[in-house]
Structures are given as structure tokens and as C-alpha cells.
XYZ file of C-alpha atoms in Angstrom:
479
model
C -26.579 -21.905 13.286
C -25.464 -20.325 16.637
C -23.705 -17.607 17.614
C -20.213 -15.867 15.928
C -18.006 -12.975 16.857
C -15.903 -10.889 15.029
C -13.198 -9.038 16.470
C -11.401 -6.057 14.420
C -7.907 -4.888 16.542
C -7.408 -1.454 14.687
C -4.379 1.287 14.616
C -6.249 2.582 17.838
C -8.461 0.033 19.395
C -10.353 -3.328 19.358
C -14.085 -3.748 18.591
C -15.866 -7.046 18.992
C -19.314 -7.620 17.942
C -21.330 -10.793 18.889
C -23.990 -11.922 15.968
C -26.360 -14.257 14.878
C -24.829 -16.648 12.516
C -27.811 -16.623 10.611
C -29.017 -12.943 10.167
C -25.713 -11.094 11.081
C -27.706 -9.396 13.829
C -25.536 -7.161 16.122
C -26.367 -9.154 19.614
C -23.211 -7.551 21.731
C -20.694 -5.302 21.295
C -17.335 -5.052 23.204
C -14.734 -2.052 22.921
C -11.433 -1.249 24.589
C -8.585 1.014 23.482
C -5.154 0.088 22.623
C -2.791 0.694 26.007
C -0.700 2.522 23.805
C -0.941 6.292 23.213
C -0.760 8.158 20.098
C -0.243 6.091 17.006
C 3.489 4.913 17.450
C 5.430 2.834 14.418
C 6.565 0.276 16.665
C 4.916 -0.958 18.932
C 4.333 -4.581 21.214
C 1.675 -6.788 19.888
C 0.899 -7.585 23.628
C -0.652 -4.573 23.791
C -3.084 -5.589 20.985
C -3.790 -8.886 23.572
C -4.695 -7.017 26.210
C -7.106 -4.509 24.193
C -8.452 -7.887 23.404
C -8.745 -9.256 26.483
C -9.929 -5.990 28.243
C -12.803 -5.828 24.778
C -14.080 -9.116 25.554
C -14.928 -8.499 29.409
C -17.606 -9.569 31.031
C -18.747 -12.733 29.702
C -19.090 -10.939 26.299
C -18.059 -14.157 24.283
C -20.135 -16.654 25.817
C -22.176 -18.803 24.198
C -20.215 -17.692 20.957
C -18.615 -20.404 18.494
C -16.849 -18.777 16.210
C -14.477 -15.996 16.210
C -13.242 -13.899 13.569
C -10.210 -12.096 13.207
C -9.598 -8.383 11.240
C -6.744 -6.557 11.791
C -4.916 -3.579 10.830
C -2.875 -3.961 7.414
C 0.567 -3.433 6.779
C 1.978 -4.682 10.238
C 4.562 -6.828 10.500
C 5.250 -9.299 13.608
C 9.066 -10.681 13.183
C 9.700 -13.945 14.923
C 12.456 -16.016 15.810
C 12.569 -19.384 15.491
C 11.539 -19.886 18.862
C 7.851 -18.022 18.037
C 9.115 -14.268 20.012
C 9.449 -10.989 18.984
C 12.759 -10.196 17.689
C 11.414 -5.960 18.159
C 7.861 -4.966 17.975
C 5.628 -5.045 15.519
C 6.675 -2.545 12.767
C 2.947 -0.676 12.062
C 1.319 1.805 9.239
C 2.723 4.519 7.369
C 5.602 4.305 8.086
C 8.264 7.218 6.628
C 11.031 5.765 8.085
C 10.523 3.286 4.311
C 10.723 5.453 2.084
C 14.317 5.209 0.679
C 13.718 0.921 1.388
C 10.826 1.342 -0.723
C 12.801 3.418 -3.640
C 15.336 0.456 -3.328
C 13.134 -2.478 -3.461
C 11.833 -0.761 -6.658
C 15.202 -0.348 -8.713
C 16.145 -3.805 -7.130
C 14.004 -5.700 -9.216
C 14.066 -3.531 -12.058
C 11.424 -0.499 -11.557
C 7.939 -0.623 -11.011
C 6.556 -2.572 -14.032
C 8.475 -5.364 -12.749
C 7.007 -5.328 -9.378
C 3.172 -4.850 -10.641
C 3.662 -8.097 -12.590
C 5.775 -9.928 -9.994
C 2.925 -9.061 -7.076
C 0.199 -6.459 -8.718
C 1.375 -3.935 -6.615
C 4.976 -1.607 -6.237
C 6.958 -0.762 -2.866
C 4.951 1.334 -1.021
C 6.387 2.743 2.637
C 3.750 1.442 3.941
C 4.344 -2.511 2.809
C 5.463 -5.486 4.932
C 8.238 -6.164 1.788
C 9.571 -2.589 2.616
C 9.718 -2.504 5.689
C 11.589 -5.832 5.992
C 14.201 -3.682 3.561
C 14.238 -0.889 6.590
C 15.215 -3.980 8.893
C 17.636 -5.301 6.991
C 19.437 -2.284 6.929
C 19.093 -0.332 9.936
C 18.665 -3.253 12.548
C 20.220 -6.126 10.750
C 20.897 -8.102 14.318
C 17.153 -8.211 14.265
C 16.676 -8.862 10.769
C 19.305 -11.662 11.167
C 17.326 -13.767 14.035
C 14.040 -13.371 12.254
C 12.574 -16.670 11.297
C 9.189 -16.292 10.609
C 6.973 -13.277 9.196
C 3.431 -12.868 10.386
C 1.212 -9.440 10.085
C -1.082 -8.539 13.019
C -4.284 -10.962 11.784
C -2.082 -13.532 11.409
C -0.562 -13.275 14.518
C -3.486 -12.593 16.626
C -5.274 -15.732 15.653
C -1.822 -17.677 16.134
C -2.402 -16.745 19.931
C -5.609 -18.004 20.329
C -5.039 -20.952 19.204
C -1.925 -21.355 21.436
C 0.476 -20.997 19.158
C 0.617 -24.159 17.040
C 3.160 -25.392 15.351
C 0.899 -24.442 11.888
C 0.688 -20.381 11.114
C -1.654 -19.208 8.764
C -3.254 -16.368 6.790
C -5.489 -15.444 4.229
C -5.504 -14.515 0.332
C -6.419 -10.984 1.639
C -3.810 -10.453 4.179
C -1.538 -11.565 1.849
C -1.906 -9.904 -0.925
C -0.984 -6.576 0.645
C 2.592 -7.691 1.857
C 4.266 -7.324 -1.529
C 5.651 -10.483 -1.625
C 2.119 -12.710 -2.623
C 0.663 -12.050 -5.930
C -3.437 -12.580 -6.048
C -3.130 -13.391 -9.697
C -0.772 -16.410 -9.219
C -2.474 -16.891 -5.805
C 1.769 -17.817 -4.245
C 4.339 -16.428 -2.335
C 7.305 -14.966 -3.996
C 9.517 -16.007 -1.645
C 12.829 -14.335 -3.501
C 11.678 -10.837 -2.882
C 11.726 -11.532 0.971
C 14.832 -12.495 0.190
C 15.644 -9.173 -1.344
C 13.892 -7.389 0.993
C 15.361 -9.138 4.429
C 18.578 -10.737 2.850
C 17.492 -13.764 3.909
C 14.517 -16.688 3.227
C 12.194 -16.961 6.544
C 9.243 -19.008 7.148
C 5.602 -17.211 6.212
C 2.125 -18.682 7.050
C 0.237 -20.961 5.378
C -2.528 -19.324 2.689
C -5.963 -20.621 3.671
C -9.401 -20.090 1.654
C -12.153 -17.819 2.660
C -14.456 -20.233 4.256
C -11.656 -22.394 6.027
C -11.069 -22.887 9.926
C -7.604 -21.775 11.245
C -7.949 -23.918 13.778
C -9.948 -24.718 17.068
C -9.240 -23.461 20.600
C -8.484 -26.032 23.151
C -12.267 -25.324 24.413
C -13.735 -26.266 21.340
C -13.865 -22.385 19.770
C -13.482 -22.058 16.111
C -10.889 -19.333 14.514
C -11.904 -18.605 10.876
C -9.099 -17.534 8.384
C -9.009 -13.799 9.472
C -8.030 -10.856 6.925
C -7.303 -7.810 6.975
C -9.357 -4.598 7.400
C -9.949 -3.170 4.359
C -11.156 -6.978 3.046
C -13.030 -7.367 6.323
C -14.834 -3.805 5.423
C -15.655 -5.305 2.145
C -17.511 -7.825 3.682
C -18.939 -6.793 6.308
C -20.684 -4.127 3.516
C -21.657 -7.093 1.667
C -20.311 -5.867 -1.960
C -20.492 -7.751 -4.586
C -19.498 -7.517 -8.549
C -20.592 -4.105 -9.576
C -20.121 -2.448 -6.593
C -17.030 -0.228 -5.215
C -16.099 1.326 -2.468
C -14.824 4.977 -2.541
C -13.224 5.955 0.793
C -12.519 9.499 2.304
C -10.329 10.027 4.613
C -7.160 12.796 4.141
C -6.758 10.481 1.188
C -9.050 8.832 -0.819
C -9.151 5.804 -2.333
C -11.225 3.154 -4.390
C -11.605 -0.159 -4.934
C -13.725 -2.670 -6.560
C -14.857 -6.264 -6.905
C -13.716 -7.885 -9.839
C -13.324 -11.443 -10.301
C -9.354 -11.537 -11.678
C -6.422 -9.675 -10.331
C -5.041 -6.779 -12.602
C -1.705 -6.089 -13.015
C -0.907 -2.417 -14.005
C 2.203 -1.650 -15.422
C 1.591 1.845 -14.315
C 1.539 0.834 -10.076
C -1.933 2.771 -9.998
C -3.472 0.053 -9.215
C -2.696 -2.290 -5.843
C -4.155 -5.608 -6.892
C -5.741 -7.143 -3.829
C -7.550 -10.188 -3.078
C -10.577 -10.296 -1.118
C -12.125 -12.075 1.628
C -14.327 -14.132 -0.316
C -12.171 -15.649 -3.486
C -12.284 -12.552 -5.807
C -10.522 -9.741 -6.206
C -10.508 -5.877 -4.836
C -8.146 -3.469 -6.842
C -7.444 -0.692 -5.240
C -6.662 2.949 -7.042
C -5.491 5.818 -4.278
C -5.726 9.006 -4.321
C -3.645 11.940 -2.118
C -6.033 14.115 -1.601
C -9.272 13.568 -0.672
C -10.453 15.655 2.431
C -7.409 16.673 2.998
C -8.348 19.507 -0.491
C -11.751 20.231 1.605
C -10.324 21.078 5.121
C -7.514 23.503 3.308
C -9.894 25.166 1.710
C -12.119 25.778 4.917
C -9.122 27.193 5.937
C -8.237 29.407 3.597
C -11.865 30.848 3.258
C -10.957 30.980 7.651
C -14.469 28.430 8.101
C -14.134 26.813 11.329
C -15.033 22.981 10.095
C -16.264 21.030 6.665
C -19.899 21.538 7.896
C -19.538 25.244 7.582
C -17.859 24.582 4.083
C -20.703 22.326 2.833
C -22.893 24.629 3.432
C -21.124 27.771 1.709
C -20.968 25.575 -1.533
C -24.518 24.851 -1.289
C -24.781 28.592 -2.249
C -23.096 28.195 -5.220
C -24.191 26.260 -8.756
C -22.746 22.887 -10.136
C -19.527 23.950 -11.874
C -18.489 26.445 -9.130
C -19.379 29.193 -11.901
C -15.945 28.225 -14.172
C -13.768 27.129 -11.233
C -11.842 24.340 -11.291
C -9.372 23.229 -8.676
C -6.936 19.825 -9.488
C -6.392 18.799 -5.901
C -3.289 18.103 -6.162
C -2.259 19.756 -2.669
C 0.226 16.939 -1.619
C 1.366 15.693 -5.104
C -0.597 13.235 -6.596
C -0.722 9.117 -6.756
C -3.589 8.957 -9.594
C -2.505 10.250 -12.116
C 1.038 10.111 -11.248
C 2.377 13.684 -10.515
C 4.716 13.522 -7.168
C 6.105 16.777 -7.118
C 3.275 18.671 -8.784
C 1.113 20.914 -6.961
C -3.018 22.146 -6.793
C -3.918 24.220 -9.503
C -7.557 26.697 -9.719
C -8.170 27.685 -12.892
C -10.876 29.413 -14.690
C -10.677 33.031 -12.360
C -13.314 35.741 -13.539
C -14.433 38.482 -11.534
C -18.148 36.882 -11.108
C -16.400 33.624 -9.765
C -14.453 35.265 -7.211
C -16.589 34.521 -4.502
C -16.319 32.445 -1.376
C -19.457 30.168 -2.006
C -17.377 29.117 -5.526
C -14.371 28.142 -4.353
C -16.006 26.014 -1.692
C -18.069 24.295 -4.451
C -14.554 23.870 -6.627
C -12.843 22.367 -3.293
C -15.937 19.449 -3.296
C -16.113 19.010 -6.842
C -12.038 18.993 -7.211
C -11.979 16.165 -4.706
C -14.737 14.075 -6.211
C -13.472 14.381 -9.820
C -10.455 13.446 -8.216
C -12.328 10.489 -7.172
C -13.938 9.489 -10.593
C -10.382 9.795 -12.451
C -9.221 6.484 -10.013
C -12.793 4.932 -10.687
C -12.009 5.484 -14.407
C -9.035 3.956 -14.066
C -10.850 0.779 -12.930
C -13.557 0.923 -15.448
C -10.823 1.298 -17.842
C -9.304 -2.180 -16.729
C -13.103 -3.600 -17.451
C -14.331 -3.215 -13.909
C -17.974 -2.890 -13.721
C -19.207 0.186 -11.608
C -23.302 0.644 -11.000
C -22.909 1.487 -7.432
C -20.433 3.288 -5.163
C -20.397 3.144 -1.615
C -19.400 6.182 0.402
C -17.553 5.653 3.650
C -16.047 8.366 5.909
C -17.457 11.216 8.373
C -17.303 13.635 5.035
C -19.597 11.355 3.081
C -22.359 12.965 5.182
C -21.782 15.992 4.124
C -24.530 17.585 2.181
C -22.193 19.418 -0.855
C -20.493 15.756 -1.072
C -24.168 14.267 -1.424
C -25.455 16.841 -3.936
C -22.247 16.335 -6.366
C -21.314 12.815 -6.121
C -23.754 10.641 -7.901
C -23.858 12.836 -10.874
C -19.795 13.226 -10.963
C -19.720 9.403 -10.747
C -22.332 8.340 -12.785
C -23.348 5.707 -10.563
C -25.804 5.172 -7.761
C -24.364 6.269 -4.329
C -25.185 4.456 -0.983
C -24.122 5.717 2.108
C -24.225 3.396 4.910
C -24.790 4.226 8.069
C -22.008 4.349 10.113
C -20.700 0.729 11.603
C -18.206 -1.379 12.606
C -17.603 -3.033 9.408
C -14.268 -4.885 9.766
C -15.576 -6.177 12.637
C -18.862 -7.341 10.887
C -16.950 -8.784 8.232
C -15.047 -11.068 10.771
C -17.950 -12.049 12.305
C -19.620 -13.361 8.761
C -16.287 -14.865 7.907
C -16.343 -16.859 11.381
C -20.036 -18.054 10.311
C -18.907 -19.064 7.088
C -16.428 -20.998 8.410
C -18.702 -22.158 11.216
C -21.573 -23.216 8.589
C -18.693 -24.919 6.116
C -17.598 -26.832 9.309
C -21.109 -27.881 10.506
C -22.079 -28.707 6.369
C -25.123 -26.243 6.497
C -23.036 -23.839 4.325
C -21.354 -23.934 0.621
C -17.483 -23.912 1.314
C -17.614 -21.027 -1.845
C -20.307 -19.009 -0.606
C -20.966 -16.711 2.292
C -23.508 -16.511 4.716
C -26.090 -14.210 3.118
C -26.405 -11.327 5.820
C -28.917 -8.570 5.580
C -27.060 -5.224 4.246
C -26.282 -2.245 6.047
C -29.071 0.473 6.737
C -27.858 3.228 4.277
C -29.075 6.214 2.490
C -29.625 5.718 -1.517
C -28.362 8.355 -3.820
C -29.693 8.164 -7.606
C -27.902 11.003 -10.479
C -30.975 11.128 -11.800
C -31.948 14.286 -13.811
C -28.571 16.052 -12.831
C -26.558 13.379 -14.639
C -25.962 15.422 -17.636
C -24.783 18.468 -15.185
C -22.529 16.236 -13.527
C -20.953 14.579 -16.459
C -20.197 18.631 -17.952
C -18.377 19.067 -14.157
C -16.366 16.419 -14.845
C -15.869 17.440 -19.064
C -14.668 20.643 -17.672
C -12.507 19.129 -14.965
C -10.958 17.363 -17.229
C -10.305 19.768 -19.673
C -8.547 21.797 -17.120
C -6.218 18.640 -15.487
C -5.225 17.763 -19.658
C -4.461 21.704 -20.559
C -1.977 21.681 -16.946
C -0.452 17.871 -16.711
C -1.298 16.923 -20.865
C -1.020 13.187 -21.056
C -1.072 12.696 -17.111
C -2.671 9.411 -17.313
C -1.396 8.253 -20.349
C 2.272 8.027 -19.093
């Protein structure tokens, strides 16, 4: 079919990588950092031009057809009628939402009401919330904005050349809190709520449709965002999820319907291909590993892994809820870690770093549950982040999730996932490919874990994990 390119303009930097259309072979890669330093929470989208621009050097895109976009989630780009920043781009975390996020909440009449209005409550984080934070702190700004776009959206609006027509995808949309993936529309009232006033939002395009085409003949595919542009460029499918570890964990799923939880657990997402991708967070993920390396004065995670290597599945009695930060899944704010089951003959070092890794994975398998609960099908679990190489993480986790573990080696896979939606798109346009199914791309080189014969050991870690999180928070995930 040709040649595609997918671009993914992160927090930090943009990666481009040039690939077959037909195999999803890595031909070229490109790579330039942000010219921003430090992760600020405003900050020009210019800047994420000329990473682009500075990325694609050298000739890197020629010969290439189709481009796709990823992009970091959760930014918004405010617009005036005129198509120009009314302030920067309002990016990430950002803490500055918090109380917005509280108010959106009560606004509509708690959090029940907002899983069933969008599948998903106020987060800081959100595009709905942070329109809230406009509204009240800058509301000169929030006054002359006219049209919403997040950083995908807005990105593949300039290379086009900024047509009159703005659009998105189901994936980048579902995360702004004001699209719902089960009803598949904007809810155009809560930007009203949030922003205190209606403003224009871009058009929601399927998975295999164009954007548009450059003025030299390029095709744009829909874009999405990176978390849906992961999922792709992974290449899961129904039965698969994805558990991620960063400071915080979290895990999502393919499923083929949205889920609304009363409960906010779970943020229902779509995907990038027509289904769905709940998502269940967790606080603490590595975040529970590197305090304890700490505390036991280790100097990184490899030295912990291999001090809980000494110990035995169960950590001798040990059990430590994670809870360092308060808690998401199950729902515990203001609570705090807890390690339980002290004896003199489990007072060692090796034990507590073997409760740290199996705290944070059972951790893990209580937000799977709460998929599987909802009817999501689990038989494998892909493990992404630098601690999923870790060999206590390895040893534990198949057996605590019940599931097959794969860990991929490590790749670009936003950026992947562009590129496969831009051949989608490419092959849909061309009529060698089915507008409702992707490109079929070899999968990622990855490592296969099976539970095998320690199943039964790891299902007694979690029993007893369990046991310990009911006796300290009783009902936790029944509230």
C-alpha cells in the first residue's frame, strides 16, 4: 500500500516513525524535544509545531502518504472565533482543578450523575474541569473562547491549514468529560456548566476516516489520543488489557460497550478502533516500590527486586495495602498504607521488599477485578513501564493475576498506533481496506509470562491480601 507515518507529540517530546503500510515495519524514526523545559501547565502549542517540525528533519517524511496524529490527553487548546489562542494550552495534571473539579461534581448532582451523563466524574486532570478553572479565574479568556480543541485535534487542524472543518476522534473525546462513548454525542450543557457559555467543538470522526488532505496531496487520519494510540499500536484486542506502571497504576481493557459505573472507578473510554477501553486507576503503583527501597535505604528498584527474590511468595505473613497516597480503587482518599501480619520471623528486609511488590500488584488485580466484575473478559495482561522488567514484578504477576502476562519490548507505541491508524485510513481511502477493520500489523516482540504451576500460590497471595484490605477498610469496594 505505500508508506505511513505516525507522529505521537507527548508531555515532553515528539516521536515520528515512518512504516510500511502493509507490515507496520519501523522504516524511520524521527525525535526532537519539546522547546519547553520542565513539564509546565500552560504552555504554547507552537512549541509542539516546532518539536514537529524540528522531528521530521531531513527529508524524514518523504515518500510517506499518510500521517497520523497521537497526542497527549487532557490538553485543552481555547480558540477564538478567529482560530487563535485566547492563553496557552492548559496541559496534564493539573492541581490548580481541583476545587473546579469538586464543583463540576456537586453541579450536576454528585458523581453518579456524571458517570451516567459521560462514564466518567471530574477529574483535575479533565478538559470539562479545567474549562471550570477558566471560567473562574480568567473569565476574560473564558469569555472570547469560541472553539475547544485538545492537542490531537489541534495539531492535525494545522496541517491541514486550518480549515474551516475541525475534527476529532471517539477516543479523544471521550476523555474530555463532556462526550459520552455509550451515547457516542457531545453533551454540550456541561460545557456550558463548565465555561458558562456554549462554544463550538470538533466534529467526531470514525476510526478509519480521513481528516482531511494536505494541499500536497498528504492524508491526515482521525488522530487520538495516547493512551488509545498505545492500544493500538500494541494491537489488543477483546480479552486483552493493559496494566500500566508508572507512580500510579492503572488498567484498562477492550470491551465492546461502554460501562457506566455509578461508583466513578471506572473512566469509560472509547478506543481507536470502534470499541471500548475502560479504564480503572490506581494511586499507587511504583510509587509503594520506590518508598519502600527507601525505607530499607536501597539505592534503586533493581536493588529491591532482587532483595525480594530472597524471600517466599507471601512475604512470610506480610501484607502491605499500598495505600501510601490515599487510594482511587477502592475509594479511600484520606486513608493511608497499612503492613500487617508482623512476627518476629517476618521481620526481615528481604520480606518487606516482597510485601512492597506483591502490595502493588494485588493492588493491581483489585482494579482488574473491578473490570471482570463489569463482564470484561481478561486472558492476557500486558505489562508496560520500566518496572515491568523487573524480575520480583515478573515472578509475582501472572500468578496474582491469573492471566497470561506479555511484556513487550519497549517501543514507541502511540506513535505506532498513529501510524496504523494513518494506513487504515490510507487503505479505506484507496478501497484495499474494510472501513471497520484495521490493518493487521505484526505484534510487538515481547516476553510471554504463563502462572502456570504457581497459580494456586498466587491466588492464596491475593486470598490473604484480601483478607487483610476487608479486616482494615470492611466493605471498601462495596460502597
Amino acid at each position: 500500500m505505500g508508506i505511513v507515518a505516525g507522529l505521537d507529540s507527548s508531555p515532553d517530546f515528539t516521536r515520528i516513525v515512518v512504516c510500511d503500510a502493509d507490515t507496520g515495519t519501523v522504516l524511520k524514526q524521527g525525535y526532537a524535544p519539546h522547546p519547553v523545559e520542565g513539564r509546565p501547565s500552560d504552555i504554547d502549542p507552537q512549541a509542539w509545531l516546532l518539536s514537529l517540525g524540528e522531528a521530521a528533519g531531513g527529508g524524514l517524511l518523504e515518500g510517506v502518504q499518510a500521517i497520523g496524529v497521537s497526542s497527549q490527553q487532557n490538553a485543552v487548546v481555547p480558540l477564538d472565533a478567529q482560530g487563535n489562542t485566547v492563553r496557552p494550552a492548559m496541559v496534564g495534571a493539573d492541581k490548580r482543578a481541583q476545587v473546579p473539579a469538586a464543583d463540576l461534581i456537586d453541579a450536576l448532582g454528585g458523581r453518579e450523575a456524571w458517570a451516567q451523563a459521560v462514564g466518567c466524574v471530574p477529574q483535575a486532570a479533565q478538559p470539562v474541569t479545567k474549562l471550570r478553572w477558566l471560567a473562574k479565574n480568567e473569565p476574560d479568556a473564558a469569555a472570547r473562547t469560541a472553539v475547544l480543541l485538545q492537542a490531537h485535534d489541534w495539531l492535525v487542524w494545522q496541517l491541514l491549514g486550518r480549515p474551516v472543518r475541525r475534527t476529532t476522534d471517539r477516543g479523544g473525546a471521550s476523555g474530555t468529560g463532556y462526550w459520552s462513548a455509550a451515547t457516542g454525542a457531545y453533551r454540550t450543557d456541561l460545557v456550558e456548566l463548565a465555561l458558562g457559555h456554549q462554544a463550538m467543538l470538533p466534529e467526531v470522526i470514525g476510526p478509519s476516516d480521513a481528516a482531511g488532505t494536505t494541499p500536497e496531496g498528504l492524508l491526515i487520519s482521525a488522530g487520538t489520543g495516547e493512551t488509545m494510540a498505545a492500544a493500538f499500536g500494541l494491537g489488543i484486542g477483546l480479552g486483552d488489557a493493559v496494566v500500566s506502571l508508572g507512580a500510579s497504576g492503572s488498567v484498562m481493557a477492550v470491551h465492546p460497550e461502554a460501562l457506566v459505573d455509578s461508583s466513578g472507578m471506572i473512566t469509560s473510554l472509547a478506543d481507536a478502533t470502534g470499541m471500548h477501553l475502560p479504564v480503572v486507576t490506581t494511586l499507587n503503583a511504583v510509587r509503594t516500590l520506590r518508598g519502600t527501597a527507601e525505607l530499607l535505604g536501597l539505592p534503586d528498584l533493581e536493588s529491591l527486586s532482587e532483595l525480594a527474590m530472597k524471600s517466599t511468595p507471601g512475604s512470610h505473613g506480610l501484607v502491605l495495602l499500598p495505600y501510601l497516597e490515599g487510594e482511587r480503587t477502592p475509594q479511600l482518599p484520606h486513608t493511608a498504607g497499612t503492613l500487617a501480619g508482623l512476627r518476629r520471623e517476618s521481620m526481615k528486609a528481604e520480606h518487606l521488599a516482597r510485601a512492597s511488590f506483591e502490595g502493588m500488584l494485588c493492588g493491581l488485580a483489585d482494579a482488574l477485578d473491578v473490570l471482570r466484575g463489569r463482564g470484561v473478559e481478561v486472558r492476557r495482561v500486558f505489562l508496560l513501564g520500566a518496572a515491568a522488567e523487573l524480575a520480583a514484578v515478573q515472578a509475582a504477576a501472572p500468578a496474582i493475576f491469573g492471566a497470561q502476562v506479555v511484556v513487550p519490548q519497549p517501543a514507541d507505541y502511540a506513535a505506532l498506533g498513529a501510524a496504523r491508524q494513518a494506513a487504515w485510513a490510507l487503505g479505506v481511502s484507496q478501497g484495499t481496506l474494510d472501513p471497520r477493520t484495521p490493518p493487521l500489523w505484526q505484534g510487538p516482540a515481547a516476553q510471554l509470562l504463563e502462572p502456570g504451576e504457581d497459580l494456586a500460590v498466587g491466588q492464596a497471595v491475593r486470598q490473604q491480601f484480601v483478607s487483610v484490605r476487608e479486616q482494615t477498610h470492611p466493605g471498601a469496594f462495596r460502597s
